[in-house]
mmCIF file of C-alpha atoms in Angstrom:
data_model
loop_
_atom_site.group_PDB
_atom_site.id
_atom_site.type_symbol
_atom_site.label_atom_id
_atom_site.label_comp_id
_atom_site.label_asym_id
_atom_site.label_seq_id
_atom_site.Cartn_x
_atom_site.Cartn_y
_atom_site.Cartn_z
ATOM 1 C CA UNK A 20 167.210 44.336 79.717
ATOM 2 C CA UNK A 21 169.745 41.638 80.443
ATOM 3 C CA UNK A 22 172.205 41.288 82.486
ATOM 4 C CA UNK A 23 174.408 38.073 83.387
ATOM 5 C CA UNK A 24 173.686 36.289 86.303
ATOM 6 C CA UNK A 25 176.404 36.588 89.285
ATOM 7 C CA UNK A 26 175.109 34.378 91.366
ATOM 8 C CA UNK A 27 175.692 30.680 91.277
ATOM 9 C CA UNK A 28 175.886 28.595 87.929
ATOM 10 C CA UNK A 29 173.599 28.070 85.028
ATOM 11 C CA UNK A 30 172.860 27.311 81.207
ATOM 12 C CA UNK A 31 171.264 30.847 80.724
ATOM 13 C CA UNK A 32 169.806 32.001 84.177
ATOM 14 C CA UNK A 33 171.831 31.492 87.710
ATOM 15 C CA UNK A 34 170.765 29.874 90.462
ATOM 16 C CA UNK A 35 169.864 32.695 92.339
ATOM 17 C CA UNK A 36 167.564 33.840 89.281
ATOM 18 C CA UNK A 37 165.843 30.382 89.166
ATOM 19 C CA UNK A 38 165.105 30.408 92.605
ATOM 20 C CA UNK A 39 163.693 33.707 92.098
ATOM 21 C CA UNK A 40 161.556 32.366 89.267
ATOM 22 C CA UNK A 41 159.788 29.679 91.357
ATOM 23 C CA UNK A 42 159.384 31.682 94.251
ATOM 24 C CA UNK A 43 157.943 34.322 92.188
ATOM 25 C CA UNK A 44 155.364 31.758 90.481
ATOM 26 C CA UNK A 45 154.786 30.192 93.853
ATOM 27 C CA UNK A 46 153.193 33.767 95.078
ATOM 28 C CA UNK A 47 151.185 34.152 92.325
ATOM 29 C CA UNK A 48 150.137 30.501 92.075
ATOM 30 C CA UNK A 49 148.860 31.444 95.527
ATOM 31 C CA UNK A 50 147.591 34.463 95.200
ATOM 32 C CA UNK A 51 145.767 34.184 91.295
ATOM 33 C CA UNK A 52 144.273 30.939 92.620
ATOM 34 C CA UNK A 53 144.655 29.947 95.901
ATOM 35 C CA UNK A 54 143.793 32.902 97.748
ATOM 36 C CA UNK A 55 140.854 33.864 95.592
ATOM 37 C CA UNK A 56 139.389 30.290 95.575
ATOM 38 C CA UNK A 57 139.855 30.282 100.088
ATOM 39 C CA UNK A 58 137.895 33.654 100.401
ATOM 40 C CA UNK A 59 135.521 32.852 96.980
ATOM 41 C CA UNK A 60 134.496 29.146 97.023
ATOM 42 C CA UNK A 61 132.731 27.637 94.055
ATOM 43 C CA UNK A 62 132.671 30.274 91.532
ATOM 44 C CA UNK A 63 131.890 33.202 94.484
ATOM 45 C CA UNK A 64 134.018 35.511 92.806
ATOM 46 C CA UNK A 65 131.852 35.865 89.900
ATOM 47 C CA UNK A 66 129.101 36.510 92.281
ATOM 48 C CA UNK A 67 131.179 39.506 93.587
ATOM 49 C CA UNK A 68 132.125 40.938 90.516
ATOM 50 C CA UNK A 69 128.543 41.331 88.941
ATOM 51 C CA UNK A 70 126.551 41.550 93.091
ATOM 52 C CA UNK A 71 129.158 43.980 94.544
ATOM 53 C CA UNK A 72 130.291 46.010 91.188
ATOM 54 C CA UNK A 73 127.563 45.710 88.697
ATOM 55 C CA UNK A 74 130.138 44.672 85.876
ATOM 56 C CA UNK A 75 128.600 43.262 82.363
ATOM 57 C CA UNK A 76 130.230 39.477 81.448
ATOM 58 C CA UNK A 77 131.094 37.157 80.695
ATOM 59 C CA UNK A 78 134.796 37.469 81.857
ATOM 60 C CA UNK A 79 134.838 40.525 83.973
ATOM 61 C CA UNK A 80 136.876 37.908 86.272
ATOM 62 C CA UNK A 81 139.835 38.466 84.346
ATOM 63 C CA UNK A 82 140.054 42.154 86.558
ATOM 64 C CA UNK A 83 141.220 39.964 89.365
ATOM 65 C CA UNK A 84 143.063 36.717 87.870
ATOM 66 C CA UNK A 85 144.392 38.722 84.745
ATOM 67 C CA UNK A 86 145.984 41.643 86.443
ATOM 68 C CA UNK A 87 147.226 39.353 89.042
ATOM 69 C CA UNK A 88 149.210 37.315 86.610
ATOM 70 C CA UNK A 89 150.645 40.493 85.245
ATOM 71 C CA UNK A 90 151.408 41.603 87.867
ATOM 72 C CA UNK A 91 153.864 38.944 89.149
ATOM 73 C CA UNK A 92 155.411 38.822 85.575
ATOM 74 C CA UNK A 93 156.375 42.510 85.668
ATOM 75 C CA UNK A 94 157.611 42.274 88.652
ATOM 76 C CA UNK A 95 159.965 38.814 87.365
ATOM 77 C CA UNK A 96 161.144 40.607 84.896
ATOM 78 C CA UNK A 97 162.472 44.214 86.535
ATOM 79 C CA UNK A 98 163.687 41.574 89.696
ATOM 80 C CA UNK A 99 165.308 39.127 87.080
ATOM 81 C CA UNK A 100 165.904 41.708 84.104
ATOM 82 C CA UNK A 101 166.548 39.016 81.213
ATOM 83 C CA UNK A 102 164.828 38.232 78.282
ATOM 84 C CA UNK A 103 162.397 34.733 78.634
ATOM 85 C CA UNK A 104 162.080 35.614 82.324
ATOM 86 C CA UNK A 105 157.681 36.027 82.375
ATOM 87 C CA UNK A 106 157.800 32.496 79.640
ATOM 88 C CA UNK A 107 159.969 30.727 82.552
ATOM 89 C CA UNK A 108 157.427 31.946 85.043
ATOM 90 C CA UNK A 109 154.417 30.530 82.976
ATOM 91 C CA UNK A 110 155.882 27.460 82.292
ATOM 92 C CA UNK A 111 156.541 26.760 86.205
ATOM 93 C CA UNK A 112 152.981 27.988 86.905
ATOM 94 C CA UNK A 113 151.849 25.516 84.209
ATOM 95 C CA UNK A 114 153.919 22.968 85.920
ATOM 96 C CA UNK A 115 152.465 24.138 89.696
ATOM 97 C CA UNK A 116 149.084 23.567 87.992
ATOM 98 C CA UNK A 117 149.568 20.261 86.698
ATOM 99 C CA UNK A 118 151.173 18.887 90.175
ATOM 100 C CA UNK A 119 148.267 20.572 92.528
ATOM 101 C CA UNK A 120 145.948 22.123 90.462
ATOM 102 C CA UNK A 121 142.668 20.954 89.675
ATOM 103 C CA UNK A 122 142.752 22.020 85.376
ATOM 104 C CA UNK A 123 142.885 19.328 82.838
ATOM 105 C CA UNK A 124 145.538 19.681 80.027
ATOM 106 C CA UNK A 125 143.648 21.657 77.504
ATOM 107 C CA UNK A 126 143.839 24.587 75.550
ATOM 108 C CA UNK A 127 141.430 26.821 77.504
ATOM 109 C CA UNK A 128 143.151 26.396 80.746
ATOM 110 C CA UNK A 129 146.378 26.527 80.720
ATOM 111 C CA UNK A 130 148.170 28.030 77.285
ATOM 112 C CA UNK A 131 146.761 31.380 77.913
ATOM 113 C CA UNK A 132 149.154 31.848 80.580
ATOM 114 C CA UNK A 133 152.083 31.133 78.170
ATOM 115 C CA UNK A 134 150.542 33.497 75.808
ATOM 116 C CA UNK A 135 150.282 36.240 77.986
ATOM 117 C CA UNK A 136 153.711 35.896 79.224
ATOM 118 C CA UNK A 137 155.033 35.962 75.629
ATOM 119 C CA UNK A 138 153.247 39.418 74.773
ATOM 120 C CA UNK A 139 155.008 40.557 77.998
ATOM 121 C CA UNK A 140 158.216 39.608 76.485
ATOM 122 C CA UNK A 141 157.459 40.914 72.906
ATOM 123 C CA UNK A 142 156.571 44.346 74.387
ATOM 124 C CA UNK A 143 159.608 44.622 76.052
ATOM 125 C CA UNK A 144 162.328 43.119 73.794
ATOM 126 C CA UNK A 145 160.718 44.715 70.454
ATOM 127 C CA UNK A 146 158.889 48.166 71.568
ATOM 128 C CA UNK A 147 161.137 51.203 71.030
ATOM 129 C CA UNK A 148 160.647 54.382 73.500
ATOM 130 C CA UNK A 149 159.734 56.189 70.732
ATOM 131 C CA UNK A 150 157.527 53.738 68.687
ATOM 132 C CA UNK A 151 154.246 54.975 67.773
ATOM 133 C CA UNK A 152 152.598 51.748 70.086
ATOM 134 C CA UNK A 153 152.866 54.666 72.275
ATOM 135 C CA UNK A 154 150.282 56.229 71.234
ATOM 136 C CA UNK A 155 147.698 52.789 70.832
ATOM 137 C CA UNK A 156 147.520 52.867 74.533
ATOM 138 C CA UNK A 157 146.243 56.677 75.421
ATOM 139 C CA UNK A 158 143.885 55.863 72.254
ATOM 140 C CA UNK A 159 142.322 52.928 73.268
ATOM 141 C CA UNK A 160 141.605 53.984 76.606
ATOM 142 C CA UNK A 161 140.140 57.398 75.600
ATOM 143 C CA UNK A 162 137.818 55.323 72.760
ATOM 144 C CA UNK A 163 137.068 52.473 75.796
ATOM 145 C CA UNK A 164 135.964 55.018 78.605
ATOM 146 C CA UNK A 165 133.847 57.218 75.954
ATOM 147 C CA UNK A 166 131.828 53.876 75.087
ATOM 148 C CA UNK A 167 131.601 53.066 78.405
ATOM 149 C CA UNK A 168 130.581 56.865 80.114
ATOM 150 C CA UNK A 169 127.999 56.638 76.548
ATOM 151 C CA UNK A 170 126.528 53.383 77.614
ATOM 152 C CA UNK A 171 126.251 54.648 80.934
ATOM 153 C CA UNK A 172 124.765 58.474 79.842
ATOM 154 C CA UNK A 173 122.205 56.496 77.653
ATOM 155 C CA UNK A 174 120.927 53.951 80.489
ATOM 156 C CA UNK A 175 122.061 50.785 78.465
ATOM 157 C CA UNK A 176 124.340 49.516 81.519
ATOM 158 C CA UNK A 177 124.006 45.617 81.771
ATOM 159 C CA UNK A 178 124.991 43.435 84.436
ATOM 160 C CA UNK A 179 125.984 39.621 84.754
ATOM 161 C CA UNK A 180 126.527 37.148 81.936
ATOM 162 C CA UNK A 181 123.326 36.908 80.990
ATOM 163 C CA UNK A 182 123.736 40.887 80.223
ATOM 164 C CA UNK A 183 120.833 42.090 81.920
ATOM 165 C CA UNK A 184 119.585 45.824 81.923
ATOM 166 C CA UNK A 185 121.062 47.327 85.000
ATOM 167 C CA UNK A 186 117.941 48.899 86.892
ATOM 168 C CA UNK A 187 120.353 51.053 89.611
ATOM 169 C CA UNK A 188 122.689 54.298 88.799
ATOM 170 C CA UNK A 189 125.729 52.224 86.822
ATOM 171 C CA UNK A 190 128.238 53.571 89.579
ATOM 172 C CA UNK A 191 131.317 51.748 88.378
ATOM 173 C CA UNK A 192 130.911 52.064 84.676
ATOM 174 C CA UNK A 193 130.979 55.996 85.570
ATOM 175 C CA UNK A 194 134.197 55.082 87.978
ATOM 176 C CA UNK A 195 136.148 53.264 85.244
ATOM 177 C CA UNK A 196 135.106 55.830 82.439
ATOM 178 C CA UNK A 197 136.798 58.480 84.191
ATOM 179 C CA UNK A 198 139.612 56.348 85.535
ATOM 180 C CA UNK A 199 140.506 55.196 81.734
ATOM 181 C CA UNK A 200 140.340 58.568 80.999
ATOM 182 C CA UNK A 201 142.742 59.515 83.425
ATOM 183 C CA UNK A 202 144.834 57.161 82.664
ATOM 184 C CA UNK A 203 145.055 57.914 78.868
ATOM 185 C CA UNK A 204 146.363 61.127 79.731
ATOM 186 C CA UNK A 205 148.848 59.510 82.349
ATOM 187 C CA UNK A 206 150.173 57.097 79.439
ATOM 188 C CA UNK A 207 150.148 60.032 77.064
ATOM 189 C CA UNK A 208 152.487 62.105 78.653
ATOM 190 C CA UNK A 209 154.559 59.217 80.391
ATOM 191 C CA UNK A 210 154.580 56.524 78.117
ATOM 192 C CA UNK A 211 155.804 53.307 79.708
ATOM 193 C CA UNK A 212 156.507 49.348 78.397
ATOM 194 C CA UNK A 213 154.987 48.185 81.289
ATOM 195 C CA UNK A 214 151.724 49.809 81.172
ATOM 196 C CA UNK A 215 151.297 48.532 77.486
ATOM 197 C CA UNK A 216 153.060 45.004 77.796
ATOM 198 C CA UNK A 217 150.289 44.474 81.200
ATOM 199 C CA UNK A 218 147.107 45.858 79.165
ATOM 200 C CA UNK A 219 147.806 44.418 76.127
ATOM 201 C CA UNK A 220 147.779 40.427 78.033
ATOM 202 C CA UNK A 221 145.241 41.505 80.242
ATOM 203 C CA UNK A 222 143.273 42.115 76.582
ATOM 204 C CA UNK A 223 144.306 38.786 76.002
ATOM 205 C CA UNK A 224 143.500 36.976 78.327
ATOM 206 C CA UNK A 225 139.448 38.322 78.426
ATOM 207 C CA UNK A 226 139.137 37.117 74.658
ATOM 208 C CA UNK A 227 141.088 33.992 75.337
ATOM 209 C CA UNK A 228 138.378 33.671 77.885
ATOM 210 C CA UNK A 229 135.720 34.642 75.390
ATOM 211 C CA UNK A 230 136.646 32.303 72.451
ATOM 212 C CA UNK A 231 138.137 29.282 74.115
ATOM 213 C CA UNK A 232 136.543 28.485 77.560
ATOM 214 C CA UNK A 233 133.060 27.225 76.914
ATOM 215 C CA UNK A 234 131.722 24.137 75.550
ATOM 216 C CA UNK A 235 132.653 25.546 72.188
ATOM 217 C CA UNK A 236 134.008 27.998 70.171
ATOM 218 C CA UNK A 237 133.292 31.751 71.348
ATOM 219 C CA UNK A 238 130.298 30.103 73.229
ATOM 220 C CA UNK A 239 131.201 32.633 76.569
ATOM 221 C CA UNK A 240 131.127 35.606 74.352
ATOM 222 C CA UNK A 241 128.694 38.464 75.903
ATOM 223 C CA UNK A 242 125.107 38.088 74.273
ATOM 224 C CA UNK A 243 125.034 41.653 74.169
ATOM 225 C CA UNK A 244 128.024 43.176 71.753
ATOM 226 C CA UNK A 245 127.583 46.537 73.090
ATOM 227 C CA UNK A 246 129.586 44.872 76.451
ATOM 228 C CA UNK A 247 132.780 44.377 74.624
ATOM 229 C CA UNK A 248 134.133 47.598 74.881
ATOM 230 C CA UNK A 249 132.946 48.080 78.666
ATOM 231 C CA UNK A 250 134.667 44.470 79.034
ATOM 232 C CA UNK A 251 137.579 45.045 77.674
ATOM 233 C CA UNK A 252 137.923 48.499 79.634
ATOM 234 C CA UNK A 253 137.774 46.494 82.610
ATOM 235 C CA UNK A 254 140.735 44.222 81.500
ATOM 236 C CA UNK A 255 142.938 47.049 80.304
ATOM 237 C CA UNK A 256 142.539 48.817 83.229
ATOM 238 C CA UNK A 257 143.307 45.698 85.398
ATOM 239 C CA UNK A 258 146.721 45.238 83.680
ATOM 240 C CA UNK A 259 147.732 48.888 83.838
ATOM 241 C CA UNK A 260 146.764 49.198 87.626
ATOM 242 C CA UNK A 261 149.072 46.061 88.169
ATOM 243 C CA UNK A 262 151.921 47.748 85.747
ATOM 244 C CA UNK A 263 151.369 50.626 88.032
ATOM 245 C CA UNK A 264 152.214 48.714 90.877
ATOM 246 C CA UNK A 265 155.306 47.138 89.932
ATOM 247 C CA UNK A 266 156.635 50.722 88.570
ATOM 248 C CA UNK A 267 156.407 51.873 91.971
ATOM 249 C CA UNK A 268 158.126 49.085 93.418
ATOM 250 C CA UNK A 269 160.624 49.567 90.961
ATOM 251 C CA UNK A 270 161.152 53.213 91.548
ATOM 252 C CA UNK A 271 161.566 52.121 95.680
ATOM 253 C CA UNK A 272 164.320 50.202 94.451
ATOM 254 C CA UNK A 273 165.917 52.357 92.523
ATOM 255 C CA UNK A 274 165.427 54.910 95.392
ATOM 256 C CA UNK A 275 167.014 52.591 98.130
ATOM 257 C CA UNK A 276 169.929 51.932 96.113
ATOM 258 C CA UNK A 277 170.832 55.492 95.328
ATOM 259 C CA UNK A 278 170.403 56.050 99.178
ATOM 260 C CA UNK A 279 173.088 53.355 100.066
ATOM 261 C CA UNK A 280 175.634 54.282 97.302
ATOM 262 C CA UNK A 281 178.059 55.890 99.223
ATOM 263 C CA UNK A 282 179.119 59.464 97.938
ATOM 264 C CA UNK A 283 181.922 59.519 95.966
ATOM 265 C CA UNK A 284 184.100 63.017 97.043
ATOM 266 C CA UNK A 285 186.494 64.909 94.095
ATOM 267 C CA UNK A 286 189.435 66.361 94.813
#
């Protein structure tokens, strides 16, 4: 995945690749909080997520913020393509935070980005193509959408943190049962680093949520167990989406650049 920089001078990225890196964590300082905060004031969003799409919670959030920050550290590390380019990213968005955020310095605010960026990394430096993490992805999501099309089939849908019975036809559990499912036969047959390195943070970053936001330990942990699995559907489904969206702007690139090779003619 790495490549030297050609660009300008540096220690171990160029200047053209650090630029990249701040501009990069400038969008998705702006679009993970920003942009959500503008068009959801005051903790709106929330209000969304359980009104507008009957989800279960706590953390069902992390669909949004989660796949967001993926999102723009897939895409740093195809545009950048070296090793430590996602734990740059966090620790400039860390930095953006500090200088015009509103977080304090504390574990359940900021770290989880650094975390997530380094199971990015991991996945990419240390899973092989044909490593059998391959086949935890197709798994999980089969076993997550069963739970959640069972919970659904049964009539035990909940809604909002406080987990309350869901009294209308649980639309979106049904729409992200079958979606997982689809997906796990996607990932089956196509394997891919990014659809496992953006599902595997996304994970993350809902128990993160879970255990270390709150007043105290594990204190925003659903009240009702049976939401974990429909939770954490949510999240790995969030990630994946966002992998999905950086594969295809990789596969533009790699499109456009074939197109403007010129053709080489043998004799």
């Amino acid at each position: 995945m790495s490549e030297n920089g050609s660009a300008g001078e540096g220690i171990y990225f160029s200047l053209m690749e650090i630029g990249l890196i701040i501009a990069l964590s400038a969008l998705a300082a702006l679009t993970g909080a920003l942009v959500p905060s503008y068009f959801f004031p005051e903790g709106r969003l929330s209000e969304y997520v359980y009104g507008m799409l009957k989800l279960p919670g706590p953390g069902a959030g992390v669909l949004v913020f989660g796949s967001i920050l993926c999102f723009w550290f897939l895409l740093g590390l195809i545009l950048v393509k070296k090793p430590g380019t996602a734990a740059a990213m966090a620790t400039v968005l860390i930095a953006f935070d500090l200088l015009f955020g509103n977080q304090v310095v504390i574990i359940q605010s900021l770290d989880v980005l650094f975390i997530a960026a380094i199971i990015i990394e991991a996945v990419f430096l240390f899973m092989a193509a044909e490593s059998s993490w391959k086949y935890f992805l197709p798994l999980a999501l089969m076993m997550l959408s069963l739970v959640t099309l069972g919970i659904a089939l049964l009539g035990l849908a909940k809604l909002g943190e406080d987990n309350i019975p869901l009294a209308q036809f649980p639309t979106v559990y049904y729409v992200f049962g079958i979606l997982g499912l689809c997906y796990a036969v996607i990932c089956y047959r196509y394997p891919g680093k990014y659809f496992v390195a953006a599902g595997l943070a996304n994970m993350y970053y809902m128990l993160h949520f879970w255990l270390f936001w709150g007043d105290d330990f594990a204190s925003r942990f659903p009240p009702d167990p049976a939401m974990v699995p429909v939770l954490f559907l949510v999240a790995l489904l969030g990630g994946i989406i966002s992998a999905s969206a950086v594969y295809g702007i990789e596969f533009l690139c790699k499109r456009y650049r074939l197109r403007g090779e010129p053709v080489q003619r043998t004799s």
